[in-house]
Coordinates of C-alpha atoms and ligand atoms in Angstrom, one line a residue:
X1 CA 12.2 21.0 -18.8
X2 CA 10.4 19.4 -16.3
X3 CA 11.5 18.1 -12.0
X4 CA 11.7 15.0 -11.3
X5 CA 13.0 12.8 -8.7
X6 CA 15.4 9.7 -9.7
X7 CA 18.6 7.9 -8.6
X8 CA 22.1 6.7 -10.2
X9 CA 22.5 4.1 -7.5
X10 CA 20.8 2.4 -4.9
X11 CA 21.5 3.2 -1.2
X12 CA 20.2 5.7 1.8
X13 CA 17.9 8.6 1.3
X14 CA 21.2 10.8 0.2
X15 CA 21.0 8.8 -3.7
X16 CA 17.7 10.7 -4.3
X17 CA 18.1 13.5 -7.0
X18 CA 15.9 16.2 -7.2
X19 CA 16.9 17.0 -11.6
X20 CA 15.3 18.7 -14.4
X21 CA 15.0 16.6 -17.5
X22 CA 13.4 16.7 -20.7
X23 CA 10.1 15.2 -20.7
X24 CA 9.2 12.1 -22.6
X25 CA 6.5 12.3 -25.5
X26 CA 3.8 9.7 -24.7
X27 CA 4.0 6.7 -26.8
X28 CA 1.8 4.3 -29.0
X29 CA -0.9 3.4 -25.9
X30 CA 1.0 6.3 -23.8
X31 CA -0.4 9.0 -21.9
X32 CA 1.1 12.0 -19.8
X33 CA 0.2 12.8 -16.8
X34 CA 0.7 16.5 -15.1
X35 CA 0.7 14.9 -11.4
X36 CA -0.7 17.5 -8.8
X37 CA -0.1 14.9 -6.0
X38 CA 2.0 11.7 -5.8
X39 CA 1.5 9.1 -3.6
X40 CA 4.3 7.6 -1.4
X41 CA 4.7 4.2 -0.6
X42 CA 6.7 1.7 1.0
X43 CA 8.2 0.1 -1.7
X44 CA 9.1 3.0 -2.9
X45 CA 12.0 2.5 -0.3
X46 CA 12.3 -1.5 -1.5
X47 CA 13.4 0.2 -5.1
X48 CA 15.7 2.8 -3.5
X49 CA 17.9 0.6 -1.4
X50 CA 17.9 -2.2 -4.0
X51 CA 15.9 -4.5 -2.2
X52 CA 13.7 -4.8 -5.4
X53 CA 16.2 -4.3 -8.3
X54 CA 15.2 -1.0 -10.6
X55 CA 14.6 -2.5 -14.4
X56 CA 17.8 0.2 -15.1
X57 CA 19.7 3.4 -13.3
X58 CA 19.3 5.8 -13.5
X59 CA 15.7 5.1 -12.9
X60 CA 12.8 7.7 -11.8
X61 CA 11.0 6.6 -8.5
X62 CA 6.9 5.5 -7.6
X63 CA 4.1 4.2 -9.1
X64 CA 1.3 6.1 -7.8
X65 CA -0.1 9.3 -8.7
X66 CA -3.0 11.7 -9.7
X67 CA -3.3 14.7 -11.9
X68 CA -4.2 16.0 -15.5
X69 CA -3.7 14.2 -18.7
X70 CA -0.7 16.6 -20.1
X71 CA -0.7 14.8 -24.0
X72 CA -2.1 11.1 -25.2
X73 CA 0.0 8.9 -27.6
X74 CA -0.9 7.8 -30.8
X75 CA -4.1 5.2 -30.5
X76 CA -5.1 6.1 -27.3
X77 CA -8.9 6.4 -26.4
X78 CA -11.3 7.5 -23.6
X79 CA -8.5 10.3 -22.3
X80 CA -8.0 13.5 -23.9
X81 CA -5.5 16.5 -22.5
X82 CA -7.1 17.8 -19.0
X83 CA -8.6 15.1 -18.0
X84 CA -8.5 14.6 -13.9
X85 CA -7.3 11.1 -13.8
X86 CA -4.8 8.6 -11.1
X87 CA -2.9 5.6 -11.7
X88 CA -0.7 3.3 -9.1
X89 CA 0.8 1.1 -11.7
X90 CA 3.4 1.3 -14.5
X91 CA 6.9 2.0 -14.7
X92 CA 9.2 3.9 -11.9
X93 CA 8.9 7.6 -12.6
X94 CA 5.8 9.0 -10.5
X95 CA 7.9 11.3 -8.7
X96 CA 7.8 13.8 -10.8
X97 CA 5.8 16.5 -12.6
X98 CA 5.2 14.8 -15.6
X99 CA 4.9 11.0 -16.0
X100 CA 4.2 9.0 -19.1
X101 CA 2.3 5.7 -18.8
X102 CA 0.3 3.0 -20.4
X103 CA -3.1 4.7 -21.1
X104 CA -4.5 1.4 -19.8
X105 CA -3.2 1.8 -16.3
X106 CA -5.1 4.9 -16.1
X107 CA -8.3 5.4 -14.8
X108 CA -10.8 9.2 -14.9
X109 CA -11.0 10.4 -11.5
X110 CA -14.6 11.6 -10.1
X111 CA -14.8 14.6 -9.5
X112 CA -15.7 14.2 -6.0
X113 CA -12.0 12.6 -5.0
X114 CA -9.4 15.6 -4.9
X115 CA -5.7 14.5 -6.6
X116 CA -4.3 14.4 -2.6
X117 CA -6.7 11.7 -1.7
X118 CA -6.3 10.0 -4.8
X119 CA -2.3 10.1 -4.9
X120 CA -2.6 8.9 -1.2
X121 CA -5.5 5.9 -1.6
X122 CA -5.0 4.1 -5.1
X123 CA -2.1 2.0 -4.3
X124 CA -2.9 1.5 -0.6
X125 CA -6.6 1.4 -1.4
X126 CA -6.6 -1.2 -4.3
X127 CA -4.2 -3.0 -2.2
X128 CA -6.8 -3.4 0.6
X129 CA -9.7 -4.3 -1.9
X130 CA -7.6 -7.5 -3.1
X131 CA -6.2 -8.4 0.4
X132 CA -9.6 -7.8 1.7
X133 CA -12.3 -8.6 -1.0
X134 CA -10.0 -11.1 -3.0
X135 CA -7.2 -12.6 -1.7
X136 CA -9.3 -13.6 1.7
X137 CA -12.6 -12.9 1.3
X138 CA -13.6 -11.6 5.0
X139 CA -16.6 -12.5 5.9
X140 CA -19.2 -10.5 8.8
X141 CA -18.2 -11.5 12.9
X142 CA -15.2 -12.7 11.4
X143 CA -12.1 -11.5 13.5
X144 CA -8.9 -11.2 11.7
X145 CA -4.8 -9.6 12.4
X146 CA -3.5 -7.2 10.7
X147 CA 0.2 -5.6 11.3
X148 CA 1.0 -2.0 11.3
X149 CA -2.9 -0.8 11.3
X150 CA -2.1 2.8 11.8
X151 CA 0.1 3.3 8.6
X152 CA -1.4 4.0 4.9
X153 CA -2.5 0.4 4.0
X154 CA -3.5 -0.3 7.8
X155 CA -5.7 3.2 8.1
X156 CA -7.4 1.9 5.3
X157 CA -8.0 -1.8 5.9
X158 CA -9.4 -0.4 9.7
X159 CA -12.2 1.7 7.9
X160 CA -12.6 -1.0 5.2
X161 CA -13.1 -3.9 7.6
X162 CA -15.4 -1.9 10.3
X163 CA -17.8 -1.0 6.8
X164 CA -17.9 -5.0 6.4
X165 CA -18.8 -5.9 10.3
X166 CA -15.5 -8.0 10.6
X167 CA -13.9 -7.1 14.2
X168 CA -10.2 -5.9 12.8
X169 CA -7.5 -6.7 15.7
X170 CA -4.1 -4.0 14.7
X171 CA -0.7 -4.1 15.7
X172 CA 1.0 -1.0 16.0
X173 CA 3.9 0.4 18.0
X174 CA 2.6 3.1 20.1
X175 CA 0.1 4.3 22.7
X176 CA -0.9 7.2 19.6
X177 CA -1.0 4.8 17.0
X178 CA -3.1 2.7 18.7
X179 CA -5.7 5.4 19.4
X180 CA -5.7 6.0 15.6
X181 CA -6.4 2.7 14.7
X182 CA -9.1 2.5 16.7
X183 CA -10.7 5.8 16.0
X184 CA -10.5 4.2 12.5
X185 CA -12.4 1.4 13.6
X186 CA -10.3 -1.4 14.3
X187 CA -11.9 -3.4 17.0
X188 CA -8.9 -3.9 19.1
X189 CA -5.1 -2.9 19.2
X190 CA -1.9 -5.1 20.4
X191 CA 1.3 -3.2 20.4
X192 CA 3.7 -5.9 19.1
X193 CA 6.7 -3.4 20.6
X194 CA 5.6 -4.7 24.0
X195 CA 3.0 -7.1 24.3
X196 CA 3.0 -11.1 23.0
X197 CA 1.1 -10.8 20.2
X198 CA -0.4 -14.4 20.2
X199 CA -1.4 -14.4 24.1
X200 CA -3.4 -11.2 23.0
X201 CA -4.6 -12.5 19.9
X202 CA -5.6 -15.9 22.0
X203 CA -7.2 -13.6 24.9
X204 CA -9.4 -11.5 22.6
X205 CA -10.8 -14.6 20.5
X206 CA -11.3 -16.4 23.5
X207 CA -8.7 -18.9 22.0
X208 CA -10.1 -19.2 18.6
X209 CA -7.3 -17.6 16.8
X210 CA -8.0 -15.7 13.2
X211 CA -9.1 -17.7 9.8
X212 CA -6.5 -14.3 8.3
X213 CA -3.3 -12.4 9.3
X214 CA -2.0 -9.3 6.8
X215 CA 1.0 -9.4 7.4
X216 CA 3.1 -6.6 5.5
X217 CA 5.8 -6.6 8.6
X218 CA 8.0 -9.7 6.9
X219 CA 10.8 -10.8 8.9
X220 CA 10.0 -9.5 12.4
X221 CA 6.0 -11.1 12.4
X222 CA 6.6 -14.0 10.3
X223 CA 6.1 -16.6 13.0
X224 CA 4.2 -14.7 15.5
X225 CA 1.4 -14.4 12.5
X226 CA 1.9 -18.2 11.8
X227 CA 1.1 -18.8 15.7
X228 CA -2.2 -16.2 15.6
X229 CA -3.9 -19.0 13.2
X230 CA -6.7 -21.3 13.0
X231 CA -6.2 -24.8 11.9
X232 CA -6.2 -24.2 7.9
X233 CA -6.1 -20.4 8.1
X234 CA -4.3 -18.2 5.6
X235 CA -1.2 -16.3 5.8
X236 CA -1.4 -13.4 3.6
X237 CA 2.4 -12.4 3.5
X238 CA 2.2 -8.9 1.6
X239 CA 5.4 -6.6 2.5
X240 CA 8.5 -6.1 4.2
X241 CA 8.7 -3.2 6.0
X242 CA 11.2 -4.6 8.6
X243 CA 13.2 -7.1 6.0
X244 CA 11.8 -9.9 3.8
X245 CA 11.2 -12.9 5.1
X246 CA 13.7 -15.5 4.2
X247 CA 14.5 -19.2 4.6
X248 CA 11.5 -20.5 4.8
X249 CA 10.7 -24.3 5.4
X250 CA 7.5 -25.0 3.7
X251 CA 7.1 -27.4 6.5
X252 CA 6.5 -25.5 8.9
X253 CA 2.8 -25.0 7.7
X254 CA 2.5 -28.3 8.6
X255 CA 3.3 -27.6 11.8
X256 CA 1.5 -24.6 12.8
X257 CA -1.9 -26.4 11.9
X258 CA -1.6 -27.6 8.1
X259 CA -1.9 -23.6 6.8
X260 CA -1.5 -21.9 3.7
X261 CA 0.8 -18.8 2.8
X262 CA 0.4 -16.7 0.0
X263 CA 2.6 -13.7 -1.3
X264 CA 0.4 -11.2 -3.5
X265 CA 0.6 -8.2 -5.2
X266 CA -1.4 -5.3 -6.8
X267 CA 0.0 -6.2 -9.9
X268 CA -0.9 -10.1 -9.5
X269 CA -4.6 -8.7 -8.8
X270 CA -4.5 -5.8 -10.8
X271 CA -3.2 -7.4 -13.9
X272 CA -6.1 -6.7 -16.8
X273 CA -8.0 -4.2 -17.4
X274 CA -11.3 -5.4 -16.6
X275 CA -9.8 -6.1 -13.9
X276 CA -8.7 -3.0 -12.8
X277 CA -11.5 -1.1 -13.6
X278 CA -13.4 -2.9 -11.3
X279 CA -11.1 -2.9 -8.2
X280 CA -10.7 0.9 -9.1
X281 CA -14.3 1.2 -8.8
X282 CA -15.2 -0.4 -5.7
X283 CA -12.3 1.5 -4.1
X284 CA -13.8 5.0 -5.3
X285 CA -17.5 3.5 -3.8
X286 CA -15.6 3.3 -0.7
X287 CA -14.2 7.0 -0.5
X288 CA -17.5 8.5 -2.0
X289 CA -19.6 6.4 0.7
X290 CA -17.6 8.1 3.3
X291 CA -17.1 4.6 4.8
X292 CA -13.6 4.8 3.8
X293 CA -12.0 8.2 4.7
X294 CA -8.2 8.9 3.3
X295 CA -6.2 10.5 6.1
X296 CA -3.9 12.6 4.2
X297 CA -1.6 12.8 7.4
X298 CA 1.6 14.3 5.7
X299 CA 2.6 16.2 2.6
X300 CA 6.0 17.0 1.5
X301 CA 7.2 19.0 -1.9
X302 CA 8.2 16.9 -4.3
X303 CA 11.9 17.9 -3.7
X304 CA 11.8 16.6 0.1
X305 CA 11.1 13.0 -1.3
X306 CA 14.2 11.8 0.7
X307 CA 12.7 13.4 4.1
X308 CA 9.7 11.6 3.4
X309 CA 10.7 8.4 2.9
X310 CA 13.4 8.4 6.0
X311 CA 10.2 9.5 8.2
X312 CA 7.9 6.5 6.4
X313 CA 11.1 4.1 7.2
X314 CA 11.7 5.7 11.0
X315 CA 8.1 4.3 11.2
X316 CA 7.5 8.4 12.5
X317 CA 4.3 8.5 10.0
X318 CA 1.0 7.6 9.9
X319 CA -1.9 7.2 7.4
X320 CA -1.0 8.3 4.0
X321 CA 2.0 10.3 2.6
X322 CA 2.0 12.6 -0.5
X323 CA 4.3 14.7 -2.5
X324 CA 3.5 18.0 -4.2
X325 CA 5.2 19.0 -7.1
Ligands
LIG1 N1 2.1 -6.5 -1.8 C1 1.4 -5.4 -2.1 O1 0.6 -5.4 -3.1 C2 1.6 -4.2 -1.3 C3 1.0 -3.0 -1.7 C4 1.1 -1.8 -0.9 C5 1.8 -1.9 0.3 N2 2.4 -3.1 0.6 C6 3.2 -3.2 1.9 O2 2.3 -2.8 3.0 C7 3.1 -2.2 4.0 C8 2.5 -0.8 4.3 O3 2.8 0.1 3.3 P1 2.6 1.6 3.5 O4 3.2 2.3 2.3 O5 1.2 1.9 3.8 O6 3.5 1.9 4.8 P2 3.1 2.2 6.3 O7 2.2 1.2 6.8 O8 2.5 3.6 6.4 O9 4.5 2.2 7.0 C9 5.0 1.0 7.4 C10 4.7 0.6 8.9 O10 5.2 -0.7 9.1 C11 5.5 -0.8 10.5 N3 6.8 -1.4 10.8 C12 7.0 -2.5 11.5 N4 8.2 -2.8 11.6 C13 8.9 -1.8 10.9 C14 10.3 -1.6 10.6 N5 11.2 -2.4 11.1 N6 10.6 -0.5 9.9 C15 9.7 0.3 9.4 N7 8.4 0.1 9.6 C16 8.0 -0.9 10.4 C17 5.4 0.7 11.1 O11 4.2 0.8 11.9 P3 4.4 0.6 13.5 O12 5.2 1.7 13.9 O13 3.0 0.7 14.0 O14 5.0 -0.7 13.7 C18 5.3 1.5 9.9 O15 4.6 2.7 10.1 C19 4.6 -2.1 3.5 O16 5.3 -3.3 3.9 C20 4.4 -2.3 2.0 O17 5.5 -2.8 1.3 C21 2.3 -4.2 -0.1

């Protein structure tokens, strides 16, 4: 038997079961992982509550892990049992000891990268190289907005941005948080608790506005990030940590100065191998570098997954999150 965490129905915190079950033999193209860390993420939460309908229930939670290769499945190359590898794609399940997986959302880990950092960077990480490097190529002097800079995609994007020479302004929701972001290199903080976030942006670009805003925020920041842009500039809509954003009137990019919106995803980025491998690797450049350091800030067992994910929803966390089986 092996823990893991899953739920019968979607709702609060409460509908996560900590269970024993028997694992799953890896399939055709399968491999099994023995996580050592898993990483915890936002849309976790999105899954939980329903927001994002689960493919079925009961369903196993998380994408995003790091560990040993436990067994392979028939046809599987390049892995063999003990290999040190992470992963922040594939089916719900990660929260748990053993997870079974496409071999090809798999990648080896260096040796250099310990399981917590890579449980805590992969999803967040690889996230930032597409927003960053892909979706909006940011270019250096550039200024750009991005929202919650002091939580695991934001403590990331900081570092990643400073290495690049773009001047990062962060929202964030506290004097503390706003220290963080900028010992993480953000070039300037706006908390969007208190201050109008598009006087400040306006003040600090000396009324330029920003070509970019990452916005993972939704609902709340939707039209305060609209109002931060340049004529043409690009709204990177990427989460929905305080509701999704709903309604819209595709006119109103017209409006604001003739914009464009996009909604992306590590899976829309992330989506061949090749591709993956790629992204994966750049990320790891970043870590080994030491331009990109993964603040590990808070680690839970496995079995307190609901106590982690009410403090990642109270917005009481910052950087990254993992569980330990
Ligand atoms: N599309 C993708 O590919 C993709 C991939 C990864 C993550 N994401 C998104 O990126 C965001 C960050 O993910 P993460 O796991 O690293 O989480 P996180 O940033 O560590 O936590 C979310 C942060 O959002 C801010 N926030 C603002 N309004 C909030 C509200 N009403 N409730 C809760 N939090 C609020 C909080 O920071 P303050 O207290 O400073 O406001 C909070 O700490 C999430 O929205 C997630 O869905 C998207």
């Amino acid at each position: 038997m092996a823990k893991r965490i899953q739920f019968a129905r979607t709702g609060g915190p409460e509908v996560l079961e900590y269970v024993d079950v028997t694992p799953a033999d890896p399939g055709p193209g399968e491999v099994r992982v023995r996580n050592r860390a898993v990483g915890l993420n936002f849309i976790d939460i999105y899954f939980r509550t329903g927001l994002y309908p689960a493919p079925s229930l009961p369903s196993g939670l998380g994408t995003e892990g790091a560990g040993e290769i436990d067994a392979v499945g028939e046809g599987v190359k390049g892995f063999a049992p003990g290999d040190r590898v992470a992963y922040a794609q594939g089916a719900l399940g990660a929260y748990a000891e053993l997870h079974v997986l496409p071999a090809e959302k798999v990648v080896a880990l260096p040796e250099a990268i310990s399981f917590e950092t890579a449980a805590a960077a992969m999803l967040k990480g690889l996230t930032v190289q597409y927003l960053l490097r892909q979706t909006y190529r940011i270019k250096e002097g550039e200024t750009i907005l991005f929202h919650a800079a002091a939580g695991g995609v934001g403590s990331i994007a900081c570092q990643w941005a400073k290495a690049l020479g773009v001047k990062l302004i962060g929202t964030v929701s506290s004097p503390e948080k706003a220290e963080l972001a900028k010992r993480n290199g953000a070039w300037a903080t706006i908390d969007y608790t208190r201050e109008n976030v598009v006087e400040r942006v306006r003040e600090l670009t000396g009324g330029e506005m920003v070509p970019v805003v990452y916005d993972s925020v939704g609902k709340d920041t939707w039209e305060i990030s609209l109002d931060c842009l340049q004529k043409r500039g690009l709204m990177v809509s990427f989460g929905n940590a305080s509701g999704p954003v709903e309604g819209v009137n595709i006119g109103i990019l017209n409006q604001k100065g003739a914009l464009f919106a996009t909604r992306p995803s590590l899976n829309g980025y992330a989506d061949t191998r090749e591709r993956f491998e790629a992204m994966a690797e750049e990320l790891f450049e970043m870590i080994a570098s030491g331009k990109v350091a993964i603040d590990v800030a808070n680690r839970y067992p496995l079995s307190d997954a609901a106590q982690a994910q009410e403090a990642l929803a109270a917005r009481k966390t910052t950087g990254s999150t993992v569980l330990l089986p």
